[in-house]
Structures are given as structure tokens and as C-alpha cells.
Amino acid sequence: MPNLGQPTMALGATGAPVRRLQHALRRTPNLGLTVDGIFGGQVEAAVKNFQQGAGLAVSGTVDVVTCNALPDGNPMPILEQRSSGEVVRALQNLLTNKRRGSMGDHAARHRRRLWDPHEGIG
């Protein structure tokens, strides 16, 4: 997630940059994180968890190094049966540790299971 000239973000920050950060953290995946534009304790804990997992200095503050290590904070793409491309390869890699390039029945089953509230993260 490029920093785009934004200042370091820390506890108490608010606004659009924090919303982008929250969206990016939800892709780490931290799906329980609320996107409200407020850098509170939940965001600080998520940042620390991400930093630790990424092998970065654990500070809870989003500096340029942490920002560059985060996934993109743009809206998630919508995928459906027969979708293809880089985003599908990334999803497949995450779900199956394979790189195939088109969303067939196997990846679709994993996606449904991932988002089914009775079976996965939902």
C-alpha cells in the first residue's frame, strides 16, 4: 500500500488514510477489523500483528516501511466463476498454494467455503 506522501499514522489518527489502512489490514487477513477511519486500539493491535508477521519492527505505528509492506488498500475486486488474471492467481495461491490463473470449480468451492458463514470466516 503506497504511502502517497502521507505522514506516519499512529494511535489517534483519523480520516481517509486510516480507512485505506484498515482496508489493507483486512487483506492480511484481519476480517474482524472495522473500517471507520479511526486509528484506535484495534487498529494498533492489527498493525503490530502485521508487523510481527512481516518481520518488521513492531511499533504499532505505520511508517513508510510498514505502509510499503501492506497490501493495497483499494476496494476488493469482485470475483465470480470464470474470472481470471493476477488477482485470481493471488487468491488461488492463498487458498491452495498453486498458481493456475483461472477460477475453476476448485477455487470457487474454496471461495464459497471461505465466505459461507456456516463454514468459514463469513
Short mmCIF file of N, CA, C and O in Angstrom, two decimals:
data_model
loop_
_atom_site.label_atom_id
_atom_site.label_comp_id
_atom_site.label_asym_id
_atom_site.label_seq_id
_atom_site.Cartn_x
_atom_site.Cartn_y
_atom_site.Cartn_z
N MET A 1 0.87 -1.17 0.00
CA MET A 1 0.00 0.00 0.00
C MET A 1 0.90 1.22 0.00
O MET A 1 1.47 1.56 1.04
N PRO A 2 1.10 1.89 -1.12
CA PRO A 2 1.97 3.05 -1.16
C PRO A 2 1.51 4.13 -0.19
O PRO A 2 0.33 4.36 -0.01
N ASN A 3 2.47 4.79 0.43
CA ASN A 3 2.19 5.80 1.43
C ASN A 3 1.63 7.08 0.80
O ASN A 3 0.93 7.83 1.45
N LEU A 4 1.94 7.34 -0.46
CA LEU A 4 1.44 8.51 -1.18
C LEU A 4 1.68 9.82 -0.44
O LEU A 4 0.84 10.70 -0.40
N GLY A 5 2.83 9.95 0.18
CA GLY A 5 3.19 11.19 0.86
C GLY A 5 2.47 11.43 2.16
O GLY A 5 2.53 12.51 2.72
N GLN A 6 1.74 10.44 2.64
CA GLN A 6 1.01 10.60 3.90
C GLN A 6 1.99 10.57 5.06
O GLN A 6 3.00 9.89 5.02
N PRO A 7 1.69 11.28 6.11
CA PRO A 7 2.55 11.22 7.29
C PRO A 7 2.41 9.86 7.97
O PRO A 7 1.51 9.08 7.66
N THR A 8 3.30 9.59 8.89
CA THR A 8 3.21 8.38 9.69
C THR A 8 1.86 8.36 10.40
O THR A 8 1.38 9.38 10.87
N MET A 9 1.24 7.18 10.43
CA MET A 9 -0.06 7.04 11.10
C MET A 9 0.14 6.31 12.42
O MET A 9 0.86 5.32 12.48
N ALA A 10 -0.54 6.79 13.45
CA ALA A 10 -0.43 6.19 14.77
C ALA A 10 -1.75 6.39 15.51
O ALA A 10 -2.68 7.03 15.01
N LEU A 11 -1.80 5.84 16.70
CA LEU A 11 -2.96 5.95 17.56
C LEU A 11 -3.49 7.39 17.57
O LEU A 11 -2.72 8.33 17.77
N GLY A 12 -4.78 7.55 17.30
CA GLY A 12 -5.41 8.87 17.30
C GLY A 12 -5.61 9.47 15.92
O GLY A 12 -6.37 10.41 15.75
N ALA A 13 -4.94 8.91 14.88
CA ALA A 13 -5.11 9.43 13.52
C ALA A 13 -6.52 9.11 13.02
O ALA A 13 -7.15 8.14 13.47
N THR A 14 -7.01 9.92 12.11
CA THR A 14 -8.35 9.72 11.55
C THR A 14 -8.35 10.06 10.07
O THR A 14 -7.41 10.67 9.56
N GLY A 15 -9.43 9.68 9.40
CA GLY A 15 -9.65 10.11 8.03
C GLY A 15 -9.43 9.04 6.98
O GLY A 15 -9.29 7.85 7.28
N ALA A 16 -9.41 9.50 5.71
CA ALA A 16 -9.30 8.60 4.56
C ALA A 16 -8.04 7.74 4.58
O ALA A 16 -8.11 6.55 4.25
N PRO A 17 -6.87 8.28 4.96
CA PRO A 17 -5.69 7.41 5.00
C PRO A 17 -5.85 6.24 5.99
O PRO A 17 -5.41 5.13 5.72
N VAL A 18 -6.52 6.48 7.09
CA VAL A 18 -6.74 5.41 8.07
C VAL A 18 -7.73 4.39 7.52
O VAL A 18 -7.56 3.19 7.71
N ARG A 19 -8.75 4.85 6.79
CA ARG A 19 -9.69 3.91 6.15
C ARG A 19 -8.94 3.02 5.16
O ARG A 19 -9.17 1.81 5.11
N ARG A 20 -8.04 3.60 4.36
CA ARG A 20 -7.25 2.79 3.42
C ARG A 20 -6.39 1.79 4.19
O ARG A 20 -6.26 0.64 3.79
N LEU A 21 -5.81 2.22 5.29
CA LEU A 21 -5.01 1.33 6.13
C LEU A 21 -5.88 0.19 6.64
O LEU A 21 -5.49 -0.98 6.61
N GLN A 22 -7.07 0.50 7.12
CA GLN A 22 -7.97 -0.53 7.64
C GLN A 22 -8.36 -1.52 6.55
O GLN A 22 -8.39 -2.73 6.79
N HIS A 23 -8.63 -1.02 5.35
CA HIS A 23 -8.93 -1.94 4.24
C HIS A 23 -7.73 -2.83 3.95
O HIS A 23 -7.88 -4.03 3.73
N ALA A 24 -6.54 -2.27 3.95
CA ALA A 24 -5.32 -3.05 3.70
C ALA A 24 -5.12 -4.10 4.78
O ALA A 24 -4.80 -5.26 4.49
N LEU A 25 -5.34 -3.75 6.03
CA LEU A 25 -5.17 -4.70 7.13
C LEU A 25 -6.20 -5.82 7.04
O LEU A 25 -5.92 -6.95 7.44
N ARG A 26 -7.38 -5.52 6.53
CA ARG A 26 -8.41 -6.57 6.37
C ARG A 26 -7.96 -7.61 5.35
O ARG A 26 -8.43 -8.73 5.35
N ARG A 27 -7.02 -7.25 4.47
CA ARG A 27 -6.50 -8.19 3.47
C ARG A 27 -5.33 -9.01 3.99
O ARG A 27 -4.76 -9.79 3.25
N THR A 28 -4.94 -8.87 5.24
CA THR A 28 -3.74 -9.55 5.73
C THR A 28 -3.95 -10.97 6.23
O THR A 28 -2.93 -11.61 6.49
N PRO A 29 -5.00 -11.65 6.40
CA PRO A 29 -6.36 -11.14 6.54
C PRO A 29 -6.70 -10.88 8.01
O PRO A 29 -6.35 -11.66 8.88
N ASN A 30 -7.35 -9.80 8.22
CA ASN A 30 -7.86 -9.45 9.54
C ASN A 30 -9.29 -8.96 9.30
O ASN A 30 -9.58 -7.78 9.38
N LEU A 31 -10.17 -9.90 8.98
CA LEU A 31 -11.52 -9.56 8.55
C LEU A 31 -12.39 -9.00 9.66
O LEU A 31 -13.44 -8.44 9.39
N GLY A 32 -11.97 -9.14 10.90
CA GLY A 32 -12.75 -8.61 12.00
C GLY A 32 -12.53 -7.13 12.24
O GLY A 32 -13.23 -6.51 13.02
N LEU A 33 -11.58 -6.55 11.54
CA LEU A 33 -11.25 -5.15 11.72
C LEU A 33 -12.35 -4.26 11.15
O LEU A 33 -12.78 -4.44 10.01
N THR A 34 -12.83 -3.30 11.92
CA THR A 34 -13.86 -2.36 11.49
C THR A 34 -13.22 -1.24 10.69
O THR A 34 -12.19 -0.70 11.10
N VAL A 35 -13.82 -0.89 9.56
CA VAL A 35 -13.33 0.23 8.75
C VAL A 35 -14.16 1.45 9.10
O VAL A 35 -15.29 1.60 8.65
N ASP A 36 -13.59 2.31 9.95
CA ASP A 36 -14.31 3.50 10.39
C ASP A 36 -13.47 4.77 10.30
O ASP A 36 -13.93 5.85 10.65
N GLY A 37 -12.22 4.65 9.83
CA GLY A 37 -11.36 5.83 9.69
C GLY A 37 -10.75 6.31 10.98
O GLY A 37 -10.22 7.42 11.03
N ILE A 38 -10.80 5.51 12.03
CA ILE A 38 -10.24 5.91 13.33
C ILE A 38 -9.14 4.92 13.72
O ILE A 38 -9.37 3.73 13.82
N PHE A 39 -7.94 5.43 13.94
CA PHE A 39 -6.80 4.60 14.35
C PHE A 39 -6.86 4.46 15.86
O PHE A 39 -6.29 5.23 16.61
N GLY A 40 -7.60 3.44 16.29
CA GLY A 40 -7.76 3.18 17.72
C GLY A 40 -6.96 1.95 18.13
O GLY A 40 -6.08 1.46 17.41
N GLY A 41 -7.28 1.42 19.29
CA GLY A 41 -6.57 0.27 19.84
C GLY A 41 -6.65 -0.97 18.98
O GLY A 41 -5.68 -1.73 18.87
N GLN A 42 -7.80 -1.20 18.34
CA GLN A 42 -7.96 -2.37 17.48
C GLN A 42 -7.03 -2.28 16.27
O GLN A 42 -6.40 -3.25 15.88
N VAL A 43 -6.92 -1.09 15.69
CA VAL A 43 -6.04 -0.89 14.54
C VAL A 43 -4.59 -1.02 14.97
O VAL A 43 -3.78 -1.66 14.29
N GLU A 44 -4.25 -0.43 16.11
CA GLU A 44 -2.88 -0.53 16.60
C GLU A 44 -2.47 -2.00 16.80
O GLU A 44 -1.38 -2.42 16.40
N ALA A 45 -3.36 -2.79 17.39
CA ALA A 45 -3.08 -4.21 17.60
C ALA A 45 -2.93 -4.94 16.26
O ALA A 45 -2.05 -5.79 16.10
N ALA A 46 -3.79 -4.60 15.28
CA ALA A 46 -3.71 -5.22 13.96
C ALA A 46 -2.40 -4.84 13.27
O ALA A 46 -1.77 -5.68 12.61
N VAL A 47 -1.97 -3.60 13.41
CA VAL A 47 -0.70 -3.15 12.83
C VAL A 47 0.46 -3.92 13.47
O VAL A 47 1.35 -4.42 12.77
N LYS A 48 0.45 -4.04 14.79
CA LYS A 48 1.52 -4.78 15.48
C LYS A 48 1.55 -6.23 15.02
O LYS A 48 2.63 -6.79 14.78
N ASN A 49 0.39 -6.84 14.91
CA ASN A 49 0.30 -8.22 14.46
C ASN A 49 0.86 -8.36 13.04
O ASN A 49 1.62 -9.28 12.74
N PHE A 50 0.49 -7.43 12.16
CA PHE A 50 1.00 -7.45 10.79
C PHE A 50 2.52 -7.26 10.79
O PHE A 50 3.23 -7.98 10.09
N GLN A 51 2.99 -6.28 11.53
CA GLN A 51 4.43 -6.02 11.57
C GLN A 51 5.21 -7.24 12.04
O GLN A 51 6.24 -7.60 11.45
N GLN A 52 4.71 -7.89 13.07
CA GLN A 52 5.39 -9.07 13.59
C GLN A 52 5.41 -10.17 12.53
O GLN A 52 6.45 -10.78 12.28
N GLY A 53 4.28 -10.42 11.90
CA GLY A 53 4.19 -11.46 10.88
C GLY A 53 5.02 -11.17 9.64
O GLY A 53 5.48 -12.08 8.96
N ALA A 54 5.24 -9.89 9.35
CA ALA A 54 6.01 -9.48 8.17
C ALA A 54 7.50 -9.34 8.48
O ALA A 54 8.29 -8.99 7.60
N GLY A 55 7.88 -9.56 9.74
CA GLY A 55 9.28 -9.44 10.11
C GLY A 55 9.76 -8.01 10.22
O GLY A 55 10.95 -7.73 10.08
N LEU A 56 8.84 -7.09 10.49
CA LEU A 56 9.19 -5.68 10.63
C LEU A 56 9.34 -5.33 12.11
O LEU A 56 8.91 -6.09 12.98
N ALA A 57 9.91 -4.17 12.37
CA ALA A 57 9.97 -3.67 13.75
C ALA A 57 8.54 -3.47 14.24
O ALA A 57 7.73 -2.83 13.57
N VAL A 58 8.21 -4.02 15.40
CA VAL A 58 6.86 -3.95 15.94
C VAL A 58 6.72 -2.69 16.78
O VAL A 58 7.25 -2.60 17.88
N SER A 59 5.98 -1.71 16.21
CA SER A 59 5.80 -0.43 16.89
C SER A 59 4.33 -0.04 17.02
O SER A 59 3.99 0.77 17.86
N GLY A 60 3.48 -0.60 16.15
CA GLY A 60 2.08 -0.20 16.14
C GLY A 60 1.87 1.09 15.38
O GLY A 60 0.75 1.57 15.25
N THR A 61 2.94 1.66 14.85
CA THR A 61 2.89 2.88 14.06
C THR A 61 3.12 2.53 12.60
O THR A 61 3.98 1.70 12.30
N VAL A 62 2.37 3.15 11.71
CA VAL A 62 2.51 2.86 10.28
C VAL A 62 3.43 3.91 9.66
O VAL A 62 3.03 5.04 9.41
N ASP A 63 4.68 3.49 9.47
CA ASP A 63 5.66 4.34 8.80
C ASP A 63 5.76 3.91 7.35
O ASP A 63 5.00 3.08 6.87
N VAL A 64 6.71 4.47 6.61
CA VAL A 64 6.86 4.15 5.18
C VAL A 64 7.16 2.67 4.98
O VAL A 64 6.59 2.03 4.09
N VAL A 65 8.00 2.07 5.82
CA VAL A 65 8.35 0.66 5.67
C VAL A 65 7.12 -0.23 5.85
O VAL A 65 6.86 -1.12 5.04
N THR A 66 6.34 0.02 6.90
CA THR A 66 5.12 -0.76 7.13
C THR A 66 4.12 -0.53 6.01
O THR A 66 3.51 -1.47 5.50
N CYS A 67 3.96 0.71 5.62
CA CYS A 67 3.00 1.05 4.56
C CYS A 67 3.34 0.32 3.27
O CYS A 67 2.46 -0.22 2.60
N ASN A 68 4.61 0.28 2.92
CA ASN A 68 5.03 -0.39 1.68
C ASN A 68 4.87 -1.90 1.75
O ASN A 68 4.75 -2.56 0.73
N ALA A 69 4.87 -2.47 2.95
CA ALA A 69 4.72 -3.92 3.11
C ALA A 69 3.26 -4.36 3.08
O ALA A 69 2.97 -5.51 2.81
N LEU A 70 2.34 -3.44 3.35
CA LEU A 70 0.91 -3.76 3.39
C LEU A 70 0.35 -3.99 2.00
O LEU A 70 0.82 -3.41 1.02
N PRO A 71 -0.70 -4.85 1.89
CA PRO A 71 -1.38 -4.98 0.60
C PRO A 71 -2.10 -3.69 0.25
O PRO A 71 -2.26 -2.81 1.09
N ASP A 72 -2.52 -3.60 -0.98
CA ASP A 72 -3.25 -2.45 -1.48
C ASP A 72 -4.50 -2.21 -0.64
O ASP A 72 -5.19 -3.16 -0.28
N GLY A 73 -4.81 -0.97 -0.34
CA GLY A 73 -6.00 -0.65 0.46
C GLY A 73 -7.19 -0.23 -0.37
O GLY A 73 -8.15 0.31 0.15
N ASN A 74 -7.15 -0.50 -1.69
CA ASN A 74 -8.29 -0.18 -2.55
C ASN A 74 -9.40 -1.19 -2.34
O ASN A 74 -9.17 -2.25 -1.76
N PRO A 75 -10.61 -0.90 -2.84
CA PRO A 75 -11.72 -1.85 -2.68
C PRO A 75 -11.36 -3.21 -3.27
O PRO A 75 -10.63 -3.30 -4.26
N MET A 76 -11.88 -4.26 -2.67
CA MET A 76 -11.63 -5.62 -3.14
C MET A 76 -12.31 -5.84 -4.48
O MET A 76 -13.43 -5.37 -4.70
N PRO A 77 -11.63 -6.55 -5.39
CA PRO A 77 -12.28 -6.86 -6.67
C PRO A 77 -13.38 -7.90 -6.46
O PRO A 77 -13.35 -8.66 -5.50
N ILE A 78 -14.33 -7.91 -7.36
CA ILE A 78 -15.41 -8.90 -7.31
C ILE A 78 -15.03 -10.04 -8.25
O ILE A 78 -14.76 -9.82 -9.43
N LEU A 79 -14.96 -11.24 -7.70
CA LEU A 79 -14.62 -12.41 -8.48
C LEU A 79 -15.83 -13.33 -8.57
O LEU A 79 -16.61 -13.41 -7.64
N GLU A 80 -15.95 -13.99 -9.70
CA GLU A 80 -17.02 -14.96 -9.89
C GLU A 80 -16.49 -16.09 -10.75
O GLU A 80 -15.36 -16.04 -11.22
N GLN A 81 -17.30 -17.13 -10.92
CA GLN A 81 -16.92 -18.27 -11.75
C GLN A 81 -16.40 -17.77 -13.10
O GLN A 81 -16.97 -16.87 -13.69
N ARG A 82 -15.29 -18.29 -13.55
CA ARG A 82 -14.62 -17.98 -14.82
C ARG A 82 -13.83 -16.68 -14.78
O ARG A 82 -13.34 -16.23 -15.82
N SER A 83 -13.70 -16.00 -13.63
CA SER A 83 -12.80 -14.85 -13.53
C SER A 83 -11.38 -15.34 -13.75
O SER A 83 -11.06 -16.50 -13.48
N SER A 84 -10.51 -14.46 -14.24
CA SER A 84 -9.12 -14.85 -14.48
C SER A 84 -8.21 -13.65 -14.25
O SER A 84 -8.68 -12.54 -14.03
N GLY A 85 -6.92 -13.90 -14.28
CA GLY A 85 -5.96 -12.82 -14.15
C GLY A 85 -5.15 -12.91 -12.87
O GLY A 85 -5.21 -13.88 -12.12
N GLU A 86 -4.37 -11.86 -12.62
CA GLU A 86 -3.44 -11.83 -11.49
C GLU A 86 -4.15 -11.95 -10.15
O GLU A 86 -3.69 -12.64 -9.26
N VAL A 87 -5.29 -11.29 -10.00
CA VAL A 87 -5.99 -11.35 -8.72
C VAL A 87 -6.48 -12.77 -8.44
O VAL A 87 -6.46 -13.23 -7.30
N VAL A 88 -6.87 -13.51 -9.48
CA VAL A 88 -7.29 -14.90 -9.30
C VAL A 88 -6.09 -15.76 -8.93
O VAL A 88 -6.17 -16.62 -8.05
N ARG A 89 -4.95 -15.54 -9.59
CA ARG A 89 -3.75 -16.30 -9.24
C ARG A 89 -3.36 -16.05 -7.79
O ARG A 89 -2.99 -16.97 -7.07
N ALA A 90 -3.46 -14.81 -7.34
CA ALA A 90 -3.13 -14.49 -5.94
C ALA A 90 -4.09 -15.20 -4.99
O ALA A 90 -3.67 -15.74 -3.96
N LEU A 91 -5.38 -15.20 -5.31
CA LEU A 91 -6.37 -15.88 -4.48
C LEU A 91 -6.11 -17.38 -4.45
O LEU A 91 -6.12 -18.01 -3.40
N GLN A 92 -5.84 -17.95 -5.61
CA GLN A 92 -5.55 -19.38 -5.67
C GLN A 92 -4.31 -19.73 -4.87
O GLN A 92 -4.28 -20.75 -4.18
N ASN A 93 -3.30 -18.89 -4.96
CA ASN A 93 -2.09 -19.13 -4.20
C ASN A 93 -2.38 -19.11 -2.71
O ASN A 93 -1.92 -19.96 -1.95
N LEU A 94 -3.19 -18.17 -2.29
CA LEU A 94 -3.57 -18.08 -0.89
C LEU A 94 -4.37 -19.29 -0.45
O LEU A 94 -4.13 -19.86 0.61
N LEU A 95 -5.30 -19.73 -1.27
CA LEU A 95 -6.19 -20.82 -0.90
C LEU A 95 -5.59 -22.20 -1.08
O LEU A 95 -5.87 -23.11 -0.31
N THR A 96 -4.78 -22.39 -2.12
CA THR A 96 -4.33 -23.74 -2.45
C THR A 96 -2.83 -23.87 -2.63
O THR A 96 -2.34 -24.96 -2.90
N ASN A 97 -2.10 -22.77 -2.54
CA ASN A 97 -0.66 -22.75 -2.79
C ASN A 97 -0.32 -23.26 -4.17
O ASN A 97 0.73 -23.85 -4.39
N LYS A 98 -1.22 -23.04 -5.13
CA LYS A 98 -1.00 -23.37 -6.54
C LYS A 98 -1.23 -22.12 -7.36
O LYS A 98 -1.96 -21.23 -6.96
N ARG A 99 -0.62 -22.05 -8.53
CA ARG A 99 -0.80 -20.91 -9.43
C ARG A 99 -1.35 -21.42 -10.75
O ARG A 99 -0.62 -21.93 -11.56
N ARG A 100 -2.68 -21.25 -10.93
CA ARG A 100 -3.28 -21.76 -12.17
C ARG A 100 -3.75 -20.65 -13.09
O ARG A 100 -3.64 -20.77 -14.28
N GLY A 101 -4.36 -19.60 -12.61
CA GLY A 101 -4.70 -18.46 -13.45
C GLY A 101 -6.14 -18.29 -13.88
O GLY A 101 -6.49 -17.27 -14.42
N SER A 102 -7.01 -19.26 -13.67
CA SER A 102 -8.43 -19.04 -13.94
C SER A 102 -9.22 -19.66 -12.79
O SER A 102 -8.80 -20.62 -12.19
N MET A 103 -10.36 -19.09 -12.52
CA MET A 103 -11.13 -19.52 -11.37
C MET A 103 -12.07 -20.63 -11.78
O MET A 103 -13.15 -20.40 -12.29
N GLY A 104 -11.66 -21.87 -11.59
CA GLY A 104 -12.47 -23.02 -11.92
C GLY A 104 -13.27 -23.48 -10.72
O GLY A 104 -13.38 -22.78 -9.71
N ASP A 105 -13.81 -24.67 -10.82
CA ASP A 105 -14.66 -25.21 -9.76
C ASP A 105 -13.93 -25.33 -8.44
O ASP A 105 -14.49 -25.07 -7.38
N HIS A 106 -12.66 -25.75 -8.46
CA HIS A 106 -11.89 -25.96 -7.23
C HIS A 106 -11.78 -24.66 -6.42
O HIS A 106 -12.11 -24.63 -5.24
N ALA A 107 -11.34 -23.57 -7.06
CA ALA A 107 -11.20 -22.29 -6.36
C ALA A 107 -12.55 -21.74 -5.95
O ALA A 107 -12.70 -21.14 -4.89
N ALA A 108 -13.57 -21.93 -6.79
CA ALA A 108 -14.91 -21.44 -6.46
C ALA A 108 -15.44 -22.13 -5.20
O ALA A 108 -16.06 -21.48 -4.36
N ARG A 109 -15.19 -23.45 -5.07
CA ARG A 109 -15.62 -24.16 -3.86
C ARG A 109 -14.93 -23.59 -2.63
O ARG A 109 -15.55 -23.38 -1.60
N HIS A 110 -13.62 -23.32 -2.74
CA HIS A 110 -12.88 -22.73 -1.62
C HIS A 110 -13.43 -21.35 -1.28
O HIS A 110 -13.58 -21.01 -0.13
N ARG A 111 -13.72 -20.56 -2.32
CA ARG A 111 -14.25 -19.22 -2.08
C ARG A 111 -15.57 -19.29 -1.35
O ARG A 111 -15.82 -18.58 -0.39
N ARG A 112 -16.46 -20.17 -1.82
CA ARG A 112 -17.77 -20.30 -1.15
C ARG A 112 -17.57 -20.72 0.30
O ARG A 112 -18.21 -20.21 1.20
N ARG A 113 -16.69 -21.69 0.53
CA ARG A 113 -16.46 -22.17 1.88
C ARG A 113 -15.86 -21.07 2.75
O ARG A 113 -16.21 -20.92 3.91
N LEU A 114 -14.96 -20.25 2.17
CA LEU A 114 -14.33 -19.17 2.90
C LEU A 114 -15.35 -18.15 3.38
O LEU A 114 -15.29 -17.67 4.50
N TRP A 115 -16.33 -17.82 2.52
CA TRP A 115 -17.27 -16.76 2.85
C TRP A 115 -18.59 -17.28 3.40
O TRP A 115 -19.43 -16.51 3.82
N ASP A 116 -18.81 -18.58 3.41
CA ASP A 116 -20.04 -19.15 3.96
C ASP A 116 -20.02 -18.97 5.47
O ASP A 116 -19.13 -19.47 6.15
N PRO A 117 -20.99 -18.26 6.05
CA PRO A 117 -20.98 -18.01 7.50
C PRO A 117 -21.06 -19.29 8.33
O PRO A 117 -20.69 -19.29 9.49
N HIS A 118 -21.50 -20.37 7.74
CA HIS A 118 -21.61 -21.64 8.49
C HIS A 118 -20.34 -22.47 8.39
O HIS A 118 -20.16 -23.39 9.14
N GLU A 119 -19.45 -22.15 7.43
CA GLU A 119 -18.28 -22.97 7.24
C GLU A 119 -16.97 -22.22 7.42
O GLU A 119 -15.98 -22.80 7.78
N GLY A 120 -16.94 -20.94 7.12
CA GLY A 120 -15.65 -20.25 7.09
C GLY A 120 -15.65 -18.98 7.91
O GLY A 120 -16.22 -18.92 8.99
N ILE A 121 -15.04 -17.98 7.35
CA ILE A 121 -14.83 -16.71 8.05
C ILE A 121 -16.12 -15.94 8.18
O ILE A 121 -16.40 -15.36 9.21
N GLY A 122 -16.91 -15.91 7.07
CA GLY A 122 -18.21 -15.27 6.96
C GLY A 122 -18.53 -14.11 7.74
O GLY A 122 -18.46 -13.53 8.61
#
